[in-house]
Tab-separated table of C-alpha atoms in Angstrom:
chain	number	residue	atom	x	y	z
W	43	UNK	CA	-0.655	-12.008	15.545
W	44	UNK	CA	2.704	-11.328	13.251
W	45	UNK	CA	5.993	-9.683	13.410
W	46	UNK	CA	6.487	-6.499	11.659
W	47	UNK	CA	9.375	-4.462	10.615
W	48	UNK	CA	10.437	-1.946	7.336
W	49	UNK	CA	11.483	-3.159	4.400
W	50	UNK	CA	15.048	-2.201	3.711
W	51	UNK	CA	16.300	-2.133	0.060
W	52	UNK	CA	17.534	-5.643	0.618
W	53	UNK	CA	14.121	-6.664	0.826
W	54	UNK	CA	13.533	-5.162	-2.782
W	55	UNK	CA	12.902	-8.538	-4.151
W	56	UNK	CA	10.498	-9.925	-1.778
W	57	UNK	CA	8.429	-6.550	-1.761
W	58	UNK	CA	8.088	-6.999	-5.552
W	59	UNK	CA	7.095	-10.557	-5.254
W	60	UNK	CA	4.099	-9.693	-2.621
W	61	UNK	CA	2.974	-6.895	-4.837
W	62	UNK	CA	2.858	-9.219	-8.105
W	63	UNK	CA	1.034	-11.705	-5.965
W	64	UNK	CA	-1.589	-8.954	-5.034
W	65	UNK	CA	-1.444	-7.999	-8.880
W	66	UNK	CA	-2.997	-11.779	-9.334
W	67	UNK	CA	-5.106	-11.518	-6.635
W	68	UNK	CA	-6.858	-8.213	-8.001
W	69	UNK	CA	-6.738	-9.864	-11.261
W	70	UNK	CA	-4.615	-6.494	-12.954
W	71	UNK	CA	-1.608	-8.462	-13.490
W	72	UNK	CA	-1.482	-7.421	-16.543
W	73	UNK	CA	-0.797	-3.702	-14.922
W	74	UNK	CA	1.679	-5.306	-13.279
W	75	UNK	CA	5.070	-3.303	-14.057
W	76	UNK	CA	6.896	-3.642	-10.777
W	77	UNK	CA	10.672	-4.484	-10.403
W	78	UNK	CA	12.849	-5.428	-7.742
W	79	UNK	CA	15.176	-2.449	-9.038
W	80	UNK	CA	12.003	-0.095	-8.876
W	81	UNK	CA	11.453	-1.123	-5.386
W	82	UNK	CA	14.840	-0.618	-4.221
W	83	UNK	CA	14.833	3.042	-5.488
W	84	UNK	CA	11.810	4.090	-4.205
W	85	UNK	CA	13.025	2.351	-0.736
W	86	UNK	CA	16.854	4.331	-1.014
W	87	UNK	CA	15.601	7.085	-3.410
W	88	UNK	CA	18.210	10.026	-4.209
W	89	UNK	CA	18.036	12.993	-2.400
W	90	UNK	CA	15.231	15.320	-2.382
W	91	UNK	CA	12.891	12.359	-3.931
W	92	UNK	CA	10.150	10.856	-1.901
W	93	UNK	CA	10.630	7.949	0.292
W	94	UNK	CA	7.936	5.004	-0.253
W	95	UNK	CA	7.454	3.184	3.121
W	96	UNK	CA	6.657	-0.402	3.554
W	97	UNK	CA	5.806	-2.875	6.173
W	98	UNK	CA	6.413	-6.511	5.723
W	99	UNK	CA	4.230	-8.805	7.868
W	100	UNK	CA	5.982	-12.240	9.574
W	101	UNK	CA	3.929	-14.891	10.355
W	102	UNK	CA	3.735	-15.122	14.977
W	103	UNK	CA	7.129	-16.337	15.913
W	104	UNK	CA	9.390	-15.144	13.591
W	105	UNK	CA	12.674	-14.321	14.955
W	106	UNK	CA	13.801	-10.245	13.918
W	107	UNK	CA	15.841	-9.789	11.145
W	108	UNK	CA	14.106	-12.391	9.198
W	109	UNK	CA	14.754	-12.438	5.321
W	110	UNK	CA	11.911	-10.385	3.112
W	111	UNK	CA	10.979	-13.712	1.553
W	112	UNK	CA	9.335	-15.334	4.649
W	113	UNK	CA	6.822	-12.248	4.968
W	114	UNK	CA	3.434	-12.929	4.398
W	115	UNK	CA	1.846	-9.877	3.934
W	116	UNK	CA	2.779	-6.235	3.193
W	117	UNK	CA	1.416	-2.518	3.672
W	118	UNK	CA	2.525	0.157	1.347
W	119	UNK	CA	1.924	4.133	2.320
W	120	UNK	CA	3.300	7.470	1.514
W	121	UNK	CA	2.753	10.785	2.565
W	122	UNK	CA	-0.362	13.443	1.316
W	123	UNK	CA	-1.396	16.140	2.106
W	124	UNK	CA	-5.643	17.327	2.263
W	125	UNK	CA	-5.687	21.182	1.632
W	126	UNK	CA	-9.057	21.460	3.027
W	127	UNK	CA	-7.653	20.245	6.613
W	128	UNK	CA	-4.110	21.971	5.471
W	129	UNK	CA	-2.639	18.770	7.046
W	130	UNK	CA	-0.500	15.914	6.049
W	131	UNK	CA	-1.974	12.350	6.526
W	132	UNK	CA	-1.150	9.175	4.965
W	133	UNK	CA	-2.182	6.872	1.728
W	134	UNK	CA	-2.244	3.185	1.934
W	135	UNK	CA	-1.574	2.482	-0.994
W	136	UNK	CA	-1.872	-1.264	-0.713
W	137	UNK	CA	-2.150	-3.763	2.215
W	138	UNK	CA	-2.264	-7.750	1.342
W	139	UNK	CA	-1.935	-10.992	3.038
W	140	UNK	CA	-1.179	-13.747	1.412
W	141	UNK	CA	-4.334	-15.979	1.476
W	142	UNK	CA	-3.010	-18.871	3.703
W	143	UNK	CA	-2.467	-16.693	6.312
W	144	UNK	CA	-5.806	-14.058	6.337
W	145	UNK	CA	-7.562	-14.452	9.223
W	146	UNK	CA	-4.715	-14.915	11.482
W	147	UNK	CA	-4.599	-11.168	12.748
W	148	UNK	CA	-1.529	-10.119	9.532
W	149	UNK	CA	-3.820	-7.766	8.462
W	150	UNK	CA	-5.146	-6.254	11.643
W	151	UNK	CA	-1.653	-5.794	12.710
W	152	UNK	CA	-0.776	-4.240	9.489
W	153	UNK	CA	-2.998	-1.952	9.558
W	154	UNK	CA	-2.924	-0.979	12.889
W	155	UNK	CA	1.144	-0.280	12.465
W	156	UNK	CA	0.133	2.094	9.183
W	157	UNK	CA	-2.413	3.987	11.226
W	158	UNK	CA	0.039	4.218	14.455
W	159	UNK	CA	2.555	5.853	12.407
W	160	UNK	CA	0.018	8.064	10.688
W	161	UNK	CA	-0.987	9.299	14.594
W	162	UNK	CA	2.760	9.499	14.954
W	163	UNK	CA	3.525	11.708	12.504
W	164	UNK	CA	0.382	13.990	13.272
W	165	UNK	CA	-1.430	12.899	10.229
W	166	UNK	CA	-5.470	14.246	10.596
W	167	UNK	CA	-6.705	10.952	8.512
W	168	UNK	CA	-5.520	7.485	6.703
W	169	UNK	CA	-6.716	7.026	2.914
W	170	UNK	CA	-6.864	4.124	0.728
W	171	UNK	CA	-9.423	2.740	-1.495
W	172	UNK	CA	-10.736	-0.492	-2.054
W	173	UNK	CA	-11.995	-2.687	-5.329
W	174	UNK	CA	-15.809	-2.971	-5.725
W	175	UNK	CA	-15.953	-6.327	-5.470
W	176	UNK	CA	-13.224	-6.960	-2.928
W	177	UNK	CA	-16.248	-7.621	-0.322
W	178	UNK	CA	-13.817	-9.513	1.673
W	179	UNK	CA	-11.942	-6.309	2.370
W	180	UNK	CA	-14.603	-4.450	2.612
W	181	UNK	CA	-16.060	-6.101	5.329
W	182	UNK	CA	-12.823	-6.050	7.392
W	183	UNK	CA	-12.437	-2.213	6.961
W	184	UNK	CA	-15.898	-1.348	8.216
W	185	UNK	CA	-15.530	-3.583	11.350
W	186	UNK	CA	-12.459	-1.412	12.070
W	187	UNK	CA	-15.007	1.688	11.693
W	188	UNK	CA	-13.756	3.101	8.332
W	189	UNK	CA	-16.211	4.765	5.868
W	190	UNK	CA	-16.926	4.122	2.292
W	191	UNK	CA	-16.684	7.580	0.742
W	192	UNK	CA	-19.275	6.904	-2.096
W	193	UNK	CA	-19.592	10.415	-2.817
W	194	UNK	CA	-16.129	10.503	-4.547
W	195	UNK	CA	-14.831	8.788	-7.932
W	196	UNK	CA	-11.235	7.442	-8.304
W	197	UNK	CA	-9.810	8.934	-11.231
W	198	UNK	CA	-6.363	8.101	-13.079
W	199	UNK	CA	-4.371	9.594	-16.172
W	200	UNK	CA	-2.056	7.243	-17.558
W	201	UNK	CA	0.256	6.107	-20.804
W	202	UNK	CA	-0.893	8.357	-23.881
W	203	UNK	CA	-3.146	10.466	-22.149
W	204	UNK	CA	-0.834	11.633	-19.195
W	205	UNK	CA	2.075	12.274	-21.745
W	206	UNK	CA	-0.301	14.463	-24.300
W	207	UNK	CA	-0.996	16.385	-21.212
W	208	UNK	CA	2.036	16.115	-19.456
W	209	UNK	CA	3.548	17.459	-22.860
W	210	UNK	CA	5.407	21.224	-22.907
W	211	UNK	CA	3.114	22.907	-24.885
W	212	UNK	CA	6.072	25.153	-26.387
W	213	UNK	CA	7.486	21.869	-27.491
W	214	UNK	CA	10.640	22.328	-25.744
């Protein structure tokens, strides 16, 4: 199995090194733009700013407390809310495992912790997405009964584009 626990903003720099090893792993790091100092806000943000939440994964054995950089794996999720259902649920954003240790149940337990909290907090469903050719992962979700939604395109406005539109059309 494996030891769980939040990251803290201590753990800033070990959450940035798991998601720059997913970023090679998904082959977008390039994309990559991730900073320990990044991760520490979104971990201790200011007041009145969202609050990312992350798991960090320990391989069987490992005493609590245990430094960021022994974790193996990680699970990243925030709050949304569906407007159909008019009820919060959660977004994994991303859940990885280092590859020397998939198959040893990191993932399964990570997974399982992100969906316990979403029943916890009342959430009606648990979304994430996964990369076409990320069979692998694929696989492992369906065994755990999730559902491709294949009736739905991901869709994402970034650099120029989101600050043309994002722009105050008064110019102020």
């Amino acid at each position: 199995m494996a030891v769980l626990r939040p990251a803290t903003p201590d753990d800033a720099a070990a959450v940035c090194a798991l998601i720059l090893d997913l970023a090679d792993y998904e082959r977008l790091r390039d994309e990559a733009r991730t900073t320990p100092e990044a991760i520490r806000r979104a971990l201790d943000p200011a007041p009145g700013t969202p609050r990312l939440d992350v798991l960090l994964a320990f391989p069987d054995g490992t005493p609590p407390g245990a430094p960021g950089e022994a974790a193996v794996g990680f699970a990243l999720f925030f709050p949304v809310f569906s407007t159909f259902r008019a009820a919060w649920g959660l977004y994994l954003e991303d859940l990885f495992v280092r590859p020397e240790h998939r198959g040893t149940g990191v993932g399964i337990a990570l997974l399982r912790a992100v969906a316990q909290e979403a029943v916890r907090r009342g959430a009606g469903r648990l979304d994430w997405v996964v990369l076409d050719w990320n069979r692998p992962a694929i696989d492992f979700y369906r065994r755990l009964g999730a559902v491709p939604m294949d009736d739905w395109t991901g869709m994402r406005l970034t650099g120029d584009a989101l600050q043309t539109l994002g722009a105050d059309p008064a110019g102020g």
